[in-house]
mmCIF file of N, CA and C and ligand atoms in Angstrom:
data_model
loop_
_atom_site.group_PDB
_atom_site.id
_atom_site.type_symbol
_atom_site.label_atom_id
_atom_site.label_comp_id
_atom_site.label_asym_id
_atom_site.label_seq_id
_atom_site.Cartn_x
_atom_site.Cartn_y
_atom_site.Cartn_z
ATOM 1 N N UNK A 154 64.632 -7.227 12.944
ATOM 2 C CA UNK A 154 64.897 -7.009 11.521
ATOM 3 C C UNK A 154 65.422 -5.584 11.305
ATOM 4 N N UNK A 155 66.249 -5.639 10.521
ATOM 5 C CA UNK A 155 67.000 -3.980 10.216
ATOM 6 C C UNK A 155 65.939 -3.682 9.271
ATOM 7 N N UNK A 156 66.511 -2.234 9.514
ATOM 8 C CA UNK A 156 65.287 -0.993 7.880
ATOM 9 C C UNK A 156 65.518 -1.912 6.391
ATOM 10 N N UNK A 157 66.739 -1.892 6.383
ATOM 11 C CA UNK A 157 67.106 -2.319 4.990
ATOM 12 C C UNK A 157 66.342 -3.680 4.357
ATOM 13 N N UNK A 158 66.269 -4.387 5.894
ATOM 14 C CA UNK A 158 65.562 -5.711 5.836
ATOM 15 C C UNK A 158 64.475 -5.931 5.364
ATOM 16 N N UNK A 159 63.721 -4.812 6.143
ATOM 17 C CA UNK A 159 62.027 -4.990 6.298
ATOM 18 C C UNK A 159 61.671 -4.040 4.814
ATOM 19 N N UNK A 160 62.648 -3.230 4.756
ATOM 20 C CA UNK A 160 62.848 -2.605 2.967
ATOM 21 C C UNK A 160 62.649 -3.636 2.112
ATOM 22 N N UNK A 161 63.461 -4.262 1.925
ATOM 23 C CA UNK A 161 63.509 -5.437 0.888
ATOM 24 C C UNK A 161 62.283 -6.439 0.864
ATOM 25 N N UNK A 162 62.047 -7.005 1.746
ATOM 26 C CA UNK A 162 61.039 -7.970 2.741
ATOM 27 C C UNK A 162 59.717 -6.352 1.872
ATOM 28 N N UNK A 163 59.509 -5.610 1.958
ATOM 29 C CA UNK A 163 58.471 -4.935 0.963
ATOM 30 C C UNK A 163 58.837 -4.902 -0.659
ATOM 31 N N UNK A 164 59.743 -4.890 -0.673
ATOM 32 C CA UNK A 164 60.395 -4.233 -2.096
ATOM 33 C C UNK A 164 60.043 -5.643 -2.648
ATOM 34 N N UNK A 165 59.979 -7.141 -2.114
ATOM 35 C CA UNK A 165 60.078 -8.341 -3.062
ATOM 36 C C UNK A 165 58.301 -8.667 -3.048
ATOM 37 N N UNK A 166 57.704 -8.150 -2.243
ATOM 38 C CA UNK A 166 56.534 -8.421 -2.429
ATOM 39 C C UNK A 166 55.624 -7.608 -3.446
ATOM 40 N N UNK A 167 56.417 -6.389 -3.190
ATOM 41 C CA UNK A 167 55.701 -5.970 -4.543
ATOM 42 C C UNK A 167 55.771 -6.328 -5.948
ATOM 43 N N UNK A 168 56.484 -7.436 -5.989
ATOM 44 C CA UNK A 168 56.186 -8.309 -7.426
ATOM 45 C C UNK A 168 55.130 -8.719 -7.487
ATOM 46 N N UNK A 169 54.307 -9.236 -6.398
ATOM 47 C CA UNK A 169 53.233 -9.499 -6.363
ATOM 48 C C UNK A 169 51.958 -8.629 -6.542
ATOM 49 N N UNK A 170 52.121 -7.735 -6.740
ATOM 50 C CA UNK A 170 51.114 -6.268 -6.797
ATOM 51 C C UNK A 170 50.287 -6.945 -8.073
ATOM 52 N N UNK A 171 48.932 -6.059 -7.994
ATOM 53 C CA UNK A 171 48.132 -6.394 -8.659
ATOM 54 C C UNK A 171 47.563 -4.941 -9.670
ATOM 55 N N UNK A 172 48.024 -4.478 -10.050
ATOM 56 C CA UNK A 172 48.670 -2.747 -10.894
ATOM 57 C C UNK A 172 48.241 -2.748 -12.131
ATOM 58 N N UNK A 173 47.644 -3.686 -12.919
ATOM 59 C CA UNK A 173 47.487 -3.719 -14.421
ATOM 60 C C UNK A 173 47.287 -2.278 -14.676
ATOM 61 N N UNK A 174 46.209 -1.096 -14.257
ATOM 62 C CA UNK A 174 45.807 0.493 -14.539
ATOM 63 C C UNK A 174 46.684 1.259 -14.358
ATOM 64 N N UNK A 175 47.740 1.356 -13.317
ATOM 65 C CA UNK A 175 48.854 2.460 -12.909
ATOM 66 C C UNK A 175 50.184 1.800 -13.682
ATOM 67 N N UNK A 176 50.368 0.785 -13.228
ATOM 68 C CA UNK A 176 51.752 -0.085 -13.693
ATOM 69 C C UNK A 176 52.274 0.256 -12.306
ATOM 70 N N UNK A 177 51.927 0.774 -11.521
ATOM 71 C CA UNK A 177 52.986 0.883 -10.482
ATOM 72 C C UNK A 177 52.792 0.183 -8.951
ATOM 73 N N UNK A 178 53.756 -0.638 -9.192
ATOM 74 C CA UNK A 178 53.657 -2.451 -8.429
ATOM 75 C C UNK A 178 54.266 -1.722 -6.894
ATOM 76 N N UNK A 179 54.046 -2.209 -5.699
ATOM 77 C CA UNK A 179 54.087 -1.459 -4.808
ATOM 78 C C UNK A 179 54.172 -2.552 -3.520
ATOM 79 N N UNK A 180 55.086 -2.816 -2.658
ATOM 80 C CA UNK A 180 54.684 -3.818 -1.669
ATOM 81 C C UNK A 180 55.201 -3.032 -0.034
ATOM 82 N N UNK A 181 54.686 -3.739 0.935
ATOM 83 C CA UNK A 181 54.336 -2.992 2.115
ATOM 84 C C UNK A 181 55.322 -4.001 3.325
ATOM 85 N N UNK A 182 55.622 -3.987 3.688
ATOM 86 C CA UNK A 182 55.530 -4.555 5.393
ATOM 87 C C UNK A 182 55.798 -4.058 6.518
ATOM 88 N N UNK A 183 54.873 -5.041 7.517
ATOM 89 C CA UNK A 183 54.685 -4.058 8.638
ATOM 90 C C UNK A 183 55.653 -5.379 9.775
ATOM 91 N N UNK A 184 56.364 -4.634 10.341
ATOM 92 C CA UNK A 184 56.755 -5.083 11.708
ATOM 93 C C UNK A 184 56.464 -5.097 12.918
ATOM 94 N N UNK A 185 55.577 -6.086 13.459
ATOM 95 C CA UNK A 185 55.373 -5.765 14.945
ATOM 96 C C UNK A 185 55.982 -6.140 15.972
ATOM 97 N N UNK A 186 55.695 -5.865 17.127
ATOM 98 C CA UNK A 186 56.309 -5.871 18.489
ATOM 99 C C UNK A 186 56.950 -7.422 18.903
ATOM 100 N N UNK A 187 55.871 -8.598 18.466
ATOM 101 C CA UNK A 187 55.933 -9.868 18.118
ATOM 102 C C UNK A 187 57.663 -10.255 17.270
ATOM 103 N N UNK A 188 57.540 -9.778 16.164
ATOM 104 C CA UNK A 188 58.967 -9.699 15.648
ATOM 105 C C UNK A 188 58.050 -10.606 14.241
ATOM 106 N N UNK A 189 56.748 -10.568 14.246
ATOM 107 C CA UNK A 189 56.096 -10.824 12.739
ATOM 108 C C UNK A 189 55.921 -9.959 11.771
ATOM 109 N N UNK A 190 56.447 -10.489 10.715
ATOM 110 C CA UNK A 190 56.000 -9.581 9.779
ATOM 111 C C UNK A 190 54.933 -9.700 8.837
ATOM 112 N N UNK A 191 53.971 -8.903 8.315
ATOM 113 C CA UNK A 191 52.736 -9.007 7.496
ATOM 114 C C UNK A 191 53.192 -8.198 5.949
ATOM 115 N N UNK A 192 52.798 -8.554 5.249
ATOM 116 C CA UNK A 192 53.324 -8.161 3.908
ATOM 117 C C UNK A 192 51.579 -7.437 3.535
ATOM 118 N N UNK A 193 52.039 -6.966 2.181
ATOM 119 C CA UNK A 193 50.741 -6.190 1.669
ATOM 120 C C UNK A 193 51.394 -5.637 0.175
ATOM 121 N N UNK A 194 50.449 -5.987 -0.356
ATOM 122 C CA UNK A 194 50.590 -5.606 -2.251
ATOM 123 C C UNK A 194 49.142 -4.456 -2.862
ATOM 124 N N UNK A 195 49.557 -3.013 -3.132
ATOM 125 C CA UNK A 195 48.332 -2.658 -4.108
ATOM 126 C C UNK A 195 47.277 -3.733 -4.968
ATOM 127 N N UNK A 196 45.818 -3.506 -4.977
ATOM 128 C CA UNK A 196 45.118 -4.157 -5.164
ATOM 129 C C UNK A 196 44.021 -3.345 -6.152
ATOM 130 N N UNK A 197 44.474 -3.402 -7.409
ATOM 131 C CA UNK A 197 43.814 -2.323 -8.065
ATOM 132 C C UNK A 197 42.530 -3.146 -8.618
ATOM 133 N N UNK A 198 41.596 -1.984 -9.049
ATOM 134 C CA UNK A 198 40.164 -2.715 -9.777
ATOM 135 C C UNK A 198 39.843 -1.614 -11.306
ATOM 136 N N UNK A 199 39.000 -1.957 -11.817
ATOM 137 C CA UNK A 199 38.749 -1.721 -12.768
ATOM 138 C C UNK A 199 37.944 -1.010 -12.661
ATOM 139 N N UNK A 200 37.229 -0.334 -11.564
ATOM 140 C CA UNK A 200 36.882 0.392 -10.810
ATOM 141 C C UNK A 200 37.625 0.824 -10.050
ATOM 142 N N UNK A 201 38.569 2.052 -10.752
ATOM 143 C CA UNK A 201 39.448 2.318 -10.315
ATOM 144 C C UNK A 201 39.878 2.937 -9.086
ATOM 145 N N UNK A 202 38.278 3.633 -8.087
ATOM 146 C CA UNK A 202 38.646 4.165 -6.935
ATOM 147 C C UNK A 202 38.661 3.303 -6.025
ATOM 148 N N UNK A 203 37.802 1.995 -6.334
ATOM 149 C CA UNK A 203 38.152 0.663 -5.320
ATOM 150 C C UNK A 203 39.553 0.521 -5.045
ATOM 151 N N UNK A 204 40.944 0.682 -5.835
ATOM 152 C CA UNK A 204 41.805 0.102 -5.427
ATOM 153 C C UNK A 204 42.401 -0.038 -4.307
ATOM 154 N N UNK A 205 43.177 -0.352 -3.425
ATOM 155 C CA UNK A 205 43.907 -0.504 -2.101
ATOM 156 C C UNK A 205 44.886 -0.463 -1.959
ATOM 157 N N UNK A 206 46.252 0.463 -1.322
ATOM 158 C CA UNK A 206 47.004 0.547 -1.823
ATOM 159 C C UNK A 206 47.798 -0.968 -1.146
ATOM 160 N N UNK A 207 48.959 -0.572 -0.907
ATOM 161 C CA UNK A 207 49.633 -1.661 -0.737
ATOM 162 C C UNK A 207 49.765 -1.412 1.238
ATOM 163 N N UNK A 208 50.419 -0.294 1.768
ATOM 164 C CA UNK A 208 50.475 -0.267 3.303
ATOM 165 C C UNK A 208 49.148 -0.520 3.718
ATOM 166 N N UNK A 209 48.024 -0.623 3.290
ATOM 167 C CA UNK A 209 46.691 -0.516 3.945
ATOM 168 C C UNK A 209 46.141 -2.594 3.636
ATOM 169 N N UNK A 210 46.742 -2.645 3.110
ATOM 170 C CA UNK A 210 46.406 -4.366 2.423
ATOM 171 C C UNK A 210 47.174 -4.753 3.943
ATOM 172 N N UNK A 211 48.646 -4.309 3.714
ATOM 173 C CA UNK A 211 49.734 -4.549 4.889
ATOM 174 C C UNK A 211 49.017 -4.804 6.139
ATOM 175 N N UNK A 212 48.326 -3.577 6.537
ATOM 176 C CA UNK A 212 47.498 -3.312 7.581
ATOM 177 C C UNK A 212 46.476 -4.253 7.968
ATOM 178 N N UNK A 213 45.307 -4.737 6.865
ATOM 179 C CA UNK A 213 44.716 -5.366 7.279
ATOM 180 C C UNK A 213 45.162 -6.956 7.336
ATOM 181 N N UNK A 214 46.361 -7.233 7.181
ATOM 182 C CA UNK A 214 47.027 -9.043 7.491
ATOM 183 C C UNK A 214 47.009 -8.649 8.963
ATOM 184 N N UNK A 215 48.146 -7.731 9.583
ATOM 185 C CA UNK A 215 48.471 -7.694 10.419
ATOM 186 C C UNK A 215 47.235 -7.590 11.310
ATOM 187 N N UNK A 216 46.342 -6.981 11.391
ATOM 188 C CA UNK A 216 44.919 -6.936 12.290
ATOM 189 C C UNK A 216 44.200 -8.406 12.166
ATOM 190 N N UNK A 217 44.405 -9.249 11.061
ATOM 191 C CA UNK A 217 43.544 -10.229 10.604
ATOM 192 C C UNK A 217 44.477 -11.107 12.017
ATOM 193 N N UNK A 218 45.593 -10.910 11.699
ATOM 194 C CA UNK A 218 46.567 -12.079 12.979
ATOM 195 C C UNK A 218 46.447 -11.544 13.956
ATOM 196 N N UNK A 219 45.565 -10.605 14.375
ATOM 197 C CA UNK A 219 45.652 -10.577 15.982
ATOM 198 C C UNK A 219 46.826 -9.484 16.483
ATOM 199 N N UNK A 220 47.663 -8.854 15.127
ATOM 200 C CA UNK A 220 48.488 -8.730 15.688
ATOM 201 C C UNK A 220 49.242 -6.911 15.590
ATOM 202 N N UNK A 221 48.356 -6.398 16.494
ATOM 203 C CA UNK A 221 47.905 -5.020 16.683
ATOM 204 C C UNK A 221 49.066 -3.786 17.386
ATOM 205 N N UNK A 222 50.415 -4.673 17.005
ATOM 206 C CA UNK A 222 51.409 -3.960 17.640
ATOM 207 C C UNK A 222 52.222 -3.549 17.026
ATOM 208 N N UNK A 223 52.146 -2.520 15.966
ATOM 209 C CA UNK A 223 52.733 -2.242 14.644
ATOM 210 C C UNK A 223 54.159 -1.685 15.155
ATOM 211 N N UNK A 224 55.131 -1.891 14.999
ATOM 212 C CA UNK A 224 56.346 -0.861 15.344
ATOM 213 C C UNK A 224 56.912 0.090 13.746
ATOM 214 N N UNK A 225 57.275 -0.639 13.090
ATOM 215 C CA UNK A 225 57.791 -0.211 11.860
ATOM 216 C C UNK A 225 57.106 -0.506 10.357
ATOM 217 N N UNK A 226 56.667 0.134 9.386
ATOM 218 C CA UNK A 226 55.729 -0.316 8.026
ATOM 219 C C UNK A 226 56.907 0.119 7.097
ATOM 220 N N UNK A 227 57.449 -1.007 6.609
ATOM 221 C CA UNK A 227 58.146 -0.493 5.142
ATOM 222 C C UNK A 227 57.666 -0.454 3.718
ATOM 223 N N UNK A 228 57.181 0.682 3.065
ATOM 224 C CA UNK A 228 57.127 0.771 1.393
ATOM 225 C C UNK A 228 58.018 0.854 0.547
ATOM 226 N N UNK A 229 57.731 0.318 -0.277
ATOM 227 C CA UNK A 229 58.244 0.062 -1.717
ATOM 228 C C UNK A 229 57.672 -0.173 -2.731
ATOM 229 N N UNK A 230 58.612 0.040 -3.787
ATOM 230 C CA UNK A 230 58.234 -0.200 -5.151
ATOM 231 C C UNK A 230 58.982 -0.874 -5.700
ATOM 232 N N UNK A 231 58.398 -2.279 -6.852
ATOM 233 C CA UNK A 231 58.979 -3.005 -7.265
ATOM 234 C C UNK A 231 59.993 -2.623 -8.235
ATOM 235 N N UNK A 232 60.524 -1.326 -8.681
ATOM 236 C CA UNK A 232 61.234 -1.189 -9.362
ATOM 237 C C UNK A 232 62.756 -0.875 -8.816
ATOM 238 N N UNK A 233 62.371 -0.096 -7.249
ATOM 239 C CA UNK A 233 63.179 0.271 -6.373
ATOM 240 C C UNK A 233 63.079 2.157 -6.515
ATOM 241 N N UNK A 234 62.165 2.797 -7.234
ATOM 242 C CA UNK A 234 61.923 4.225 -7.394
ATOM 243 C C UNK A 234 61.819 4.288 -5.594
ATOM 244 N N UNK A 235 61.315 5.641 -5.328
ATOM 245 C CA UNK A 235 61.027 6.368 -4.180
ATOM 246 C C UNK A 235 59.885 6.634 -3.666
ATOM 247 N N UNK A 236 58.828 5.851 -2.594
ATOM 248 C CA UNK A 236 57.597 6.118 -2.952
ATOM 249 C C UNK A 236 56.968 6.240 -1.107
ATOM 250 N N UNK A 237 56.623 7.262 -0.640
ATOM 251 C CA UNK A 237 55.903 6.944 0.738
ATOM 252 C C UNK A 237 54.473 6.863 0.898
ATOM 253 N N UNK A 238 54.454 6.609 1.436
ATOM 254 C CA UNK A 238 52.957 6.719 2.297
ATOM 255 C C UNK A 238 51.790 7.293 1.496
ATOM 256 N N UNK A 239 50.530 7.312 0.794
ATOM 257 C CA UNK A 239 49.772 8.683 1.130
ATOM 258 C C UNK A 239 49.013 8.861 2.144
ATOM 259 N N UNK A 240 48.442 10.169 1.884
ATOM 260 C CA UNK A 240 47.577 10.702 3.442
ATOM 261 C C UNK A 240 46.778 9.773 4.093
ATOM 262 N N UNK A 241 45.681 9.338 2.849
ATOM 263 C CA UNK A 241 45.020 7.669 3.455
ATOM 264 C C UNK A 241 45.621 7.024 3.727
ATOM 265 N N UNK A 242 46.827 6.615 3.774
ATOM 266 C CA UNK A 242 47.515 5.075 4.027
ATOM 267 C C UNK A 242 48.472 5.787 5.779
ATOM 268 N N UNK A 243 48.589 6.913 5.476
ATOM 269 C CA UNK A 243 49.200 7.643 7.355
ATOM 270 C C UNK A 243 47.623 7.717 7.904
ATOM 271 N N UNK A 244 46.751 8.241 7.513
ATOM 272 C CA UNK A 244 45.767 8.239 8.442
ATOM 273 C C UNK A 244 45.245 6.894 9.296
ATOM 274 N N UNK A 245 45.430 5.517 7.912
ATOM 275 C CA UNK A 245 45.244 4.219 8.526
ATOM 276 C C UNK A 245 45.969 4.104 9.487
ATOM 277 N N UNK A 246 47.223 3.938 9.559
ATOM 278 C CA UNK A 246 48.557 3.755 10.091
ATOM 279 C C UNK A 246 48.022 4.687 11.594
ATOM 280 N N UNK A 247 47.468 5.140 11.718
ATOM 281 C CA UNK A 247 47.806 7.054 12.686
ATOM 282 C C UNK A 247 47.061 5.947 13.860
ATOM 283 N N UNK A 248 46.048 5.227 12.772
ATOM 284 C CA UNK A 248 45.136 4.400 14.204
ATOM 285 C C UNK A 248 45.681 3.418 15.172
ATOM 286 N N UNK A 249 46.878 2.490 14.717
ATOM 287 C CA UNK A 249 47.789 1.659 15.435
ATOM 288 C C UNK A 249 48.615 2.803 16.221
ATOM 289 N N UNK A 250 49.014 3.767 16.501
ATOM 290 C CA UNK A 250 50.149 4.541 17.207
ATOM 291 C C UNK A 250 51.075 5.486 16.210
ATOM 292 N N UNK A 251 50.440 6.160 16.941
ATOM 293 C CA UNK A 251 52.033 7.604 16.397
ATOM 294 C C UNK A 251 53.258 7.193 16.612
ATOM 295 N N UNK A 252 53.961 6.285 17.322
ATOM 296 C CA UNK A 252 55.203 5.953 17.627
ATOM 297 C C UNK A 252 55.601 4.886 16.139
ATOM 298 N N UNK A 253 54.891 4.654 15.130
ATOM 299 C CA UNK A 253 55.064 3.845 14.455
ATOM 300 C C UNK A 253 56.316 4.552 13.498
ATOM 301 N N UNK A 254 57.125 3.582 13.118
ATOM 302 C CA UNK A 254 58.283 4.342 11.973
ATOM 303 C C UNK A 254 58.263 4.037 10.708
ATOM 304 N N UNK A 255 58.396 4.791 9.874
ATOM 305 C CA UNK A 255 57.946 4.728 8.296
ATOM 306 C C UNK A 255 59.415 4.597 7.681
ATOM 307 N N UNK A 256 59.659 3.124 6.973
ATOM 308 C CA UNK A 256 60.631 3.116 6.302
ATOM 309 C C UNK A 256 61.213 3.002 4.870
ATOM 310 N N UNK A 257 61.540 3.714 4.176
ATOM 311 C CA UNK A 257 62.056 4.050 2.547
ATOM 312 C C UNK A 257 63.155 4.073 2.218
ATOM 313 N N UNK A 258 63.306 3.971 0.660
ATOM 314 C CA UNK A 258 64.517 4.243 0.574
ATOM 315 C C UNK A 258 64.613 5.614 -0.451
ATOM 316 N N UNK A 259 65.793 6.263 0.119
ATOM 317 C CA UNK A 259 65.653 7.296 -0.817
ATOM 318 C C UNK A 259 67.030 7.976 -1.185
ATOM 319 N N UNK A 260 67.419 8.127 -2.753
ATOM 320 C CA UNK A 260 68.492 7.996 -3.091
ATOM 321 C C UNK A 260 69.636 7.491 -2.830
ATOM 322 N N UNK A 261 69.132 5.843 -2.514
ATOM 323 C CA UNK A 261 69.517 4.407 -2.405
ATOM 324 C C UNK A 261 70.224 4.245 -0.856
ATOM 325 N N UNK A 262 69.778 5.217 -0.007
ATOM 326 C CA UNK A 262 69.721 5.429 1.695
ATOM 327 C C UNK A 262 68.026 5.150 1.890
ATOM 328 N N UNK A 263 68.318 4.441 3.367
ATOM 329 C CA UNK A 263 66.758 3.548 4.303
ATOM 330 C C UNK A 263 66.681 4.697 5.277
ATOM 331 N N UNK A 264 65.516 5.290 4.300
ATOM 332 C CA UNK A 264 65.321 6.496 5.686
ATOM 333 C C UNK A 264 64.238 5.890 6.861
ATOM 334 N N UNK A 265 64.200 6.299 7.784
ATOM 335 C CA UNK A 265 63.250 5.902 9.182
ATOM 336 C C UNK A 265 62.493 7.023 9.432
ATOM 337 N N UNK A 266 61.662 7.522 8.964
ATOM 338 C CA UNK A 266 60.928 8.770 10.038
ATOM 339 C C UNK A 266 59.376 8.225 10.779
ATOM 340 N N UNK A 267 59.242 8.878 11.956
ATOM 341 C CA UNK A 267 58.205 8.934 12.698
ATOM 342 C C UNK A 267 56.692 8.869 11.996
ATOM 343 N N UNK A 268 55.965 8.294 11.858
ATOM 344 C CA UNK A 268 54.512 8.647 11.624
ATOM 345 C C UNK A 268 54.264 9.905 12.138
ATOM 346 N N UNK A 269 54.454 10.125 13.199
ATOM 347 C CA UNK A 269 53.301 11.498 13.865
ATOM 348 C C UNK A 269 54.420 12.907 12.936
ATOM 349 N N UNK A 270 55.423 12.553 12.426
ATOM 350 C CA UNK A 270 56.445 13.640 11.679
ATOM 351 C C UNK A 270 55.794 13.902 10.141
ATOM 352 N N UNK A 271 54.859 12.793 9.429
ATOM 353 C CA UNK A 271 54.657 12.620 8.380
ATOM 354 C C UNK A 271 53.238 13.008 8.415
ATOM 355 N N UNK A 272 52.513 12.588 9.156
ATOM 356 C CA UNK A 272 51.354 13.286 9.443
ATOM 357 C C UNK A 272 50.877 13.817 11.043
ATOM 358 N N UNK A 273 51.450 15.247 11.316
ATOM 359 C CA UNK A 273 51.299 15.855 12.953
ATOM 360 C C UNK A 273 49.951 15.778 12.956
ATOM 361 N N UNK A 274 49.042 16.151 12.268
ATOM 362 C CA UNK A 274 47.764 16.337 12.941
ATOM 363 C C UNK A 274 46.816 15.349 12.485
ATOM 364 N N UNK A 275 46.920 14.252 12.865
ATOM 365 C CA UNK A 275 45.799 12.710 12.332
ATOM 366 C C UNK A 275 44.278 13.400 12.803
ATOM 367 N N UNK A 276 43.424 12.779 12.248
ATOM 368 C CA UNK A 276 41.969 12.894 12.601
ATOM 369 C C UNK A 276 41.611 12.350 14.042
ATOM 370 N N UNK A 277 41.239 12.752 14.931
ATOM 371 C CA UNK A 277 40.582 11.249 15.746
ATOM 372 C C UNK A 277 39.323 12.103 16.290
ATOM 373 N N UNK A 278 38.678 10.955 16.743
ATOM 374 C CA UNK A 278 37.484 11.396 16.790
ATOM 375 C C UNK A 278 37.160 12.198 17.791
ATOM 376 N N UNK A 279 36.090 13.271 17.395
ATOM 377 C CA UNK A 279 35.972 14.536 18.867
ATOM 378 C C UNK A 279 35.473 14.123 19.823
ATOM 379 N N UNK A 280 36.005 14.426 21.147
ATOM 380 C CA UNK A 280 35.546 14.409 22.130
ATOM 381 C C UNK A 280 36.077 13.284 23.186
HETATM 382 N N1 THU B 849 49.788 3.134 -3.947
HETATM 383 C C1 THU B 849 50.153 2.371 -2.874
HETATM 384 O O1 THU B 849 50.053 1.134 -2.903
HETATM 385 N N2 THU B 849 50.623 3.010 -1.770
HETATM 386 C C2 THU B 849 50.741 4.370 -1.644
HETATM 387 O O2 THU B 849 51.077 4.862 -0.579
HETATM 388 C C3 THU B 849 50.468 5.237 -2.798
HETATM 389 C C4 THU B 849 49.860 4.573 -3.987
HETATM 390 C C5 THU B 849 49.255 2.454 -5.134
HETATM 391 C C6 THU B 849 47.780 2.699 -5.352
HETATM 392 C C7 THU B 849 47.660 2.488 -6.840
HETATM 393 O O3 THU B 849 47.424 1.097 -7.084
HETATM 394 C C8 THU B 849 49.022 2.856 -7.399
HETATM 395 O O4 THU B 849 49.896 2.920 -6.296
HETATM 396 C C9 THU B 849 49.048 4.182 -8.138
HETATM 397 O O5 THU B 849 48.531 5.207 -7.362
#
């Protein structure tokens, strides 16, 4: 699947977002090694720190299938604005592989950058 692909393939799922508190509808997919893709939509609550964003929903399909070989995660927003990652959603991500590529669009160009470029220094555990 091309960037632009797996762009869109996020960008249409975030119709599906569940946003009533922010308004801001958000969809995810992740590409793995397999050549499957797992989708993922923000999952907000009314309790508002419960919510989930949308790459981390992404995250947990793809683990639910077994299928632990993330290559590429594309975000989006259902409107088509500009939106990456946050720190929680790279730190999730940091746990499948630093080689993973983060794809956006930004001023209507599919940028590709590195995970380990977006966040160099992930947590992992000492020792
Ligand atoms: N959100 C995501 O889904 N992904 C991100 O990387 C950043 C933020 C969602 C969470 C919340 O439902 C809404 O966007 C506003 O923060």
């Amino acid at each position: 699947m091309t960037g632009p692909e797996l762009y869109r393939a996020a960008r249409a799922a975030a119709a599906r977002a569940y946003a009533p508190y922010s308004g801001l509808r958000v969809g995810a997919a992740i590409e793995t090694a397999g050549g499957a893709v797992h989708l993922g939509v923000n999952v907000e609550s009314a309790s508002y720190g419960l919510s989930i964003c949308a790459e981390r929903a992404a995250l947990a399909c793809a683990v639910t299938a077994g299928d632990l070989r993330l290559l590429r995660v594309a975000v989006a927003c259902e409107d088509g604005r500009p939106i990456t990652p946050c720190g929680a959603c790279r730190q999730s991500l940091a746990e499948f592989g630093r080689d993973l590529v983060v794809v956006e669009r930004r001023e209507g160009a599919i940028l590709e950058r590195r995970l380990v470029d977006l966040l160099p220094d992930a947590f992992t555990l000492p020792g």
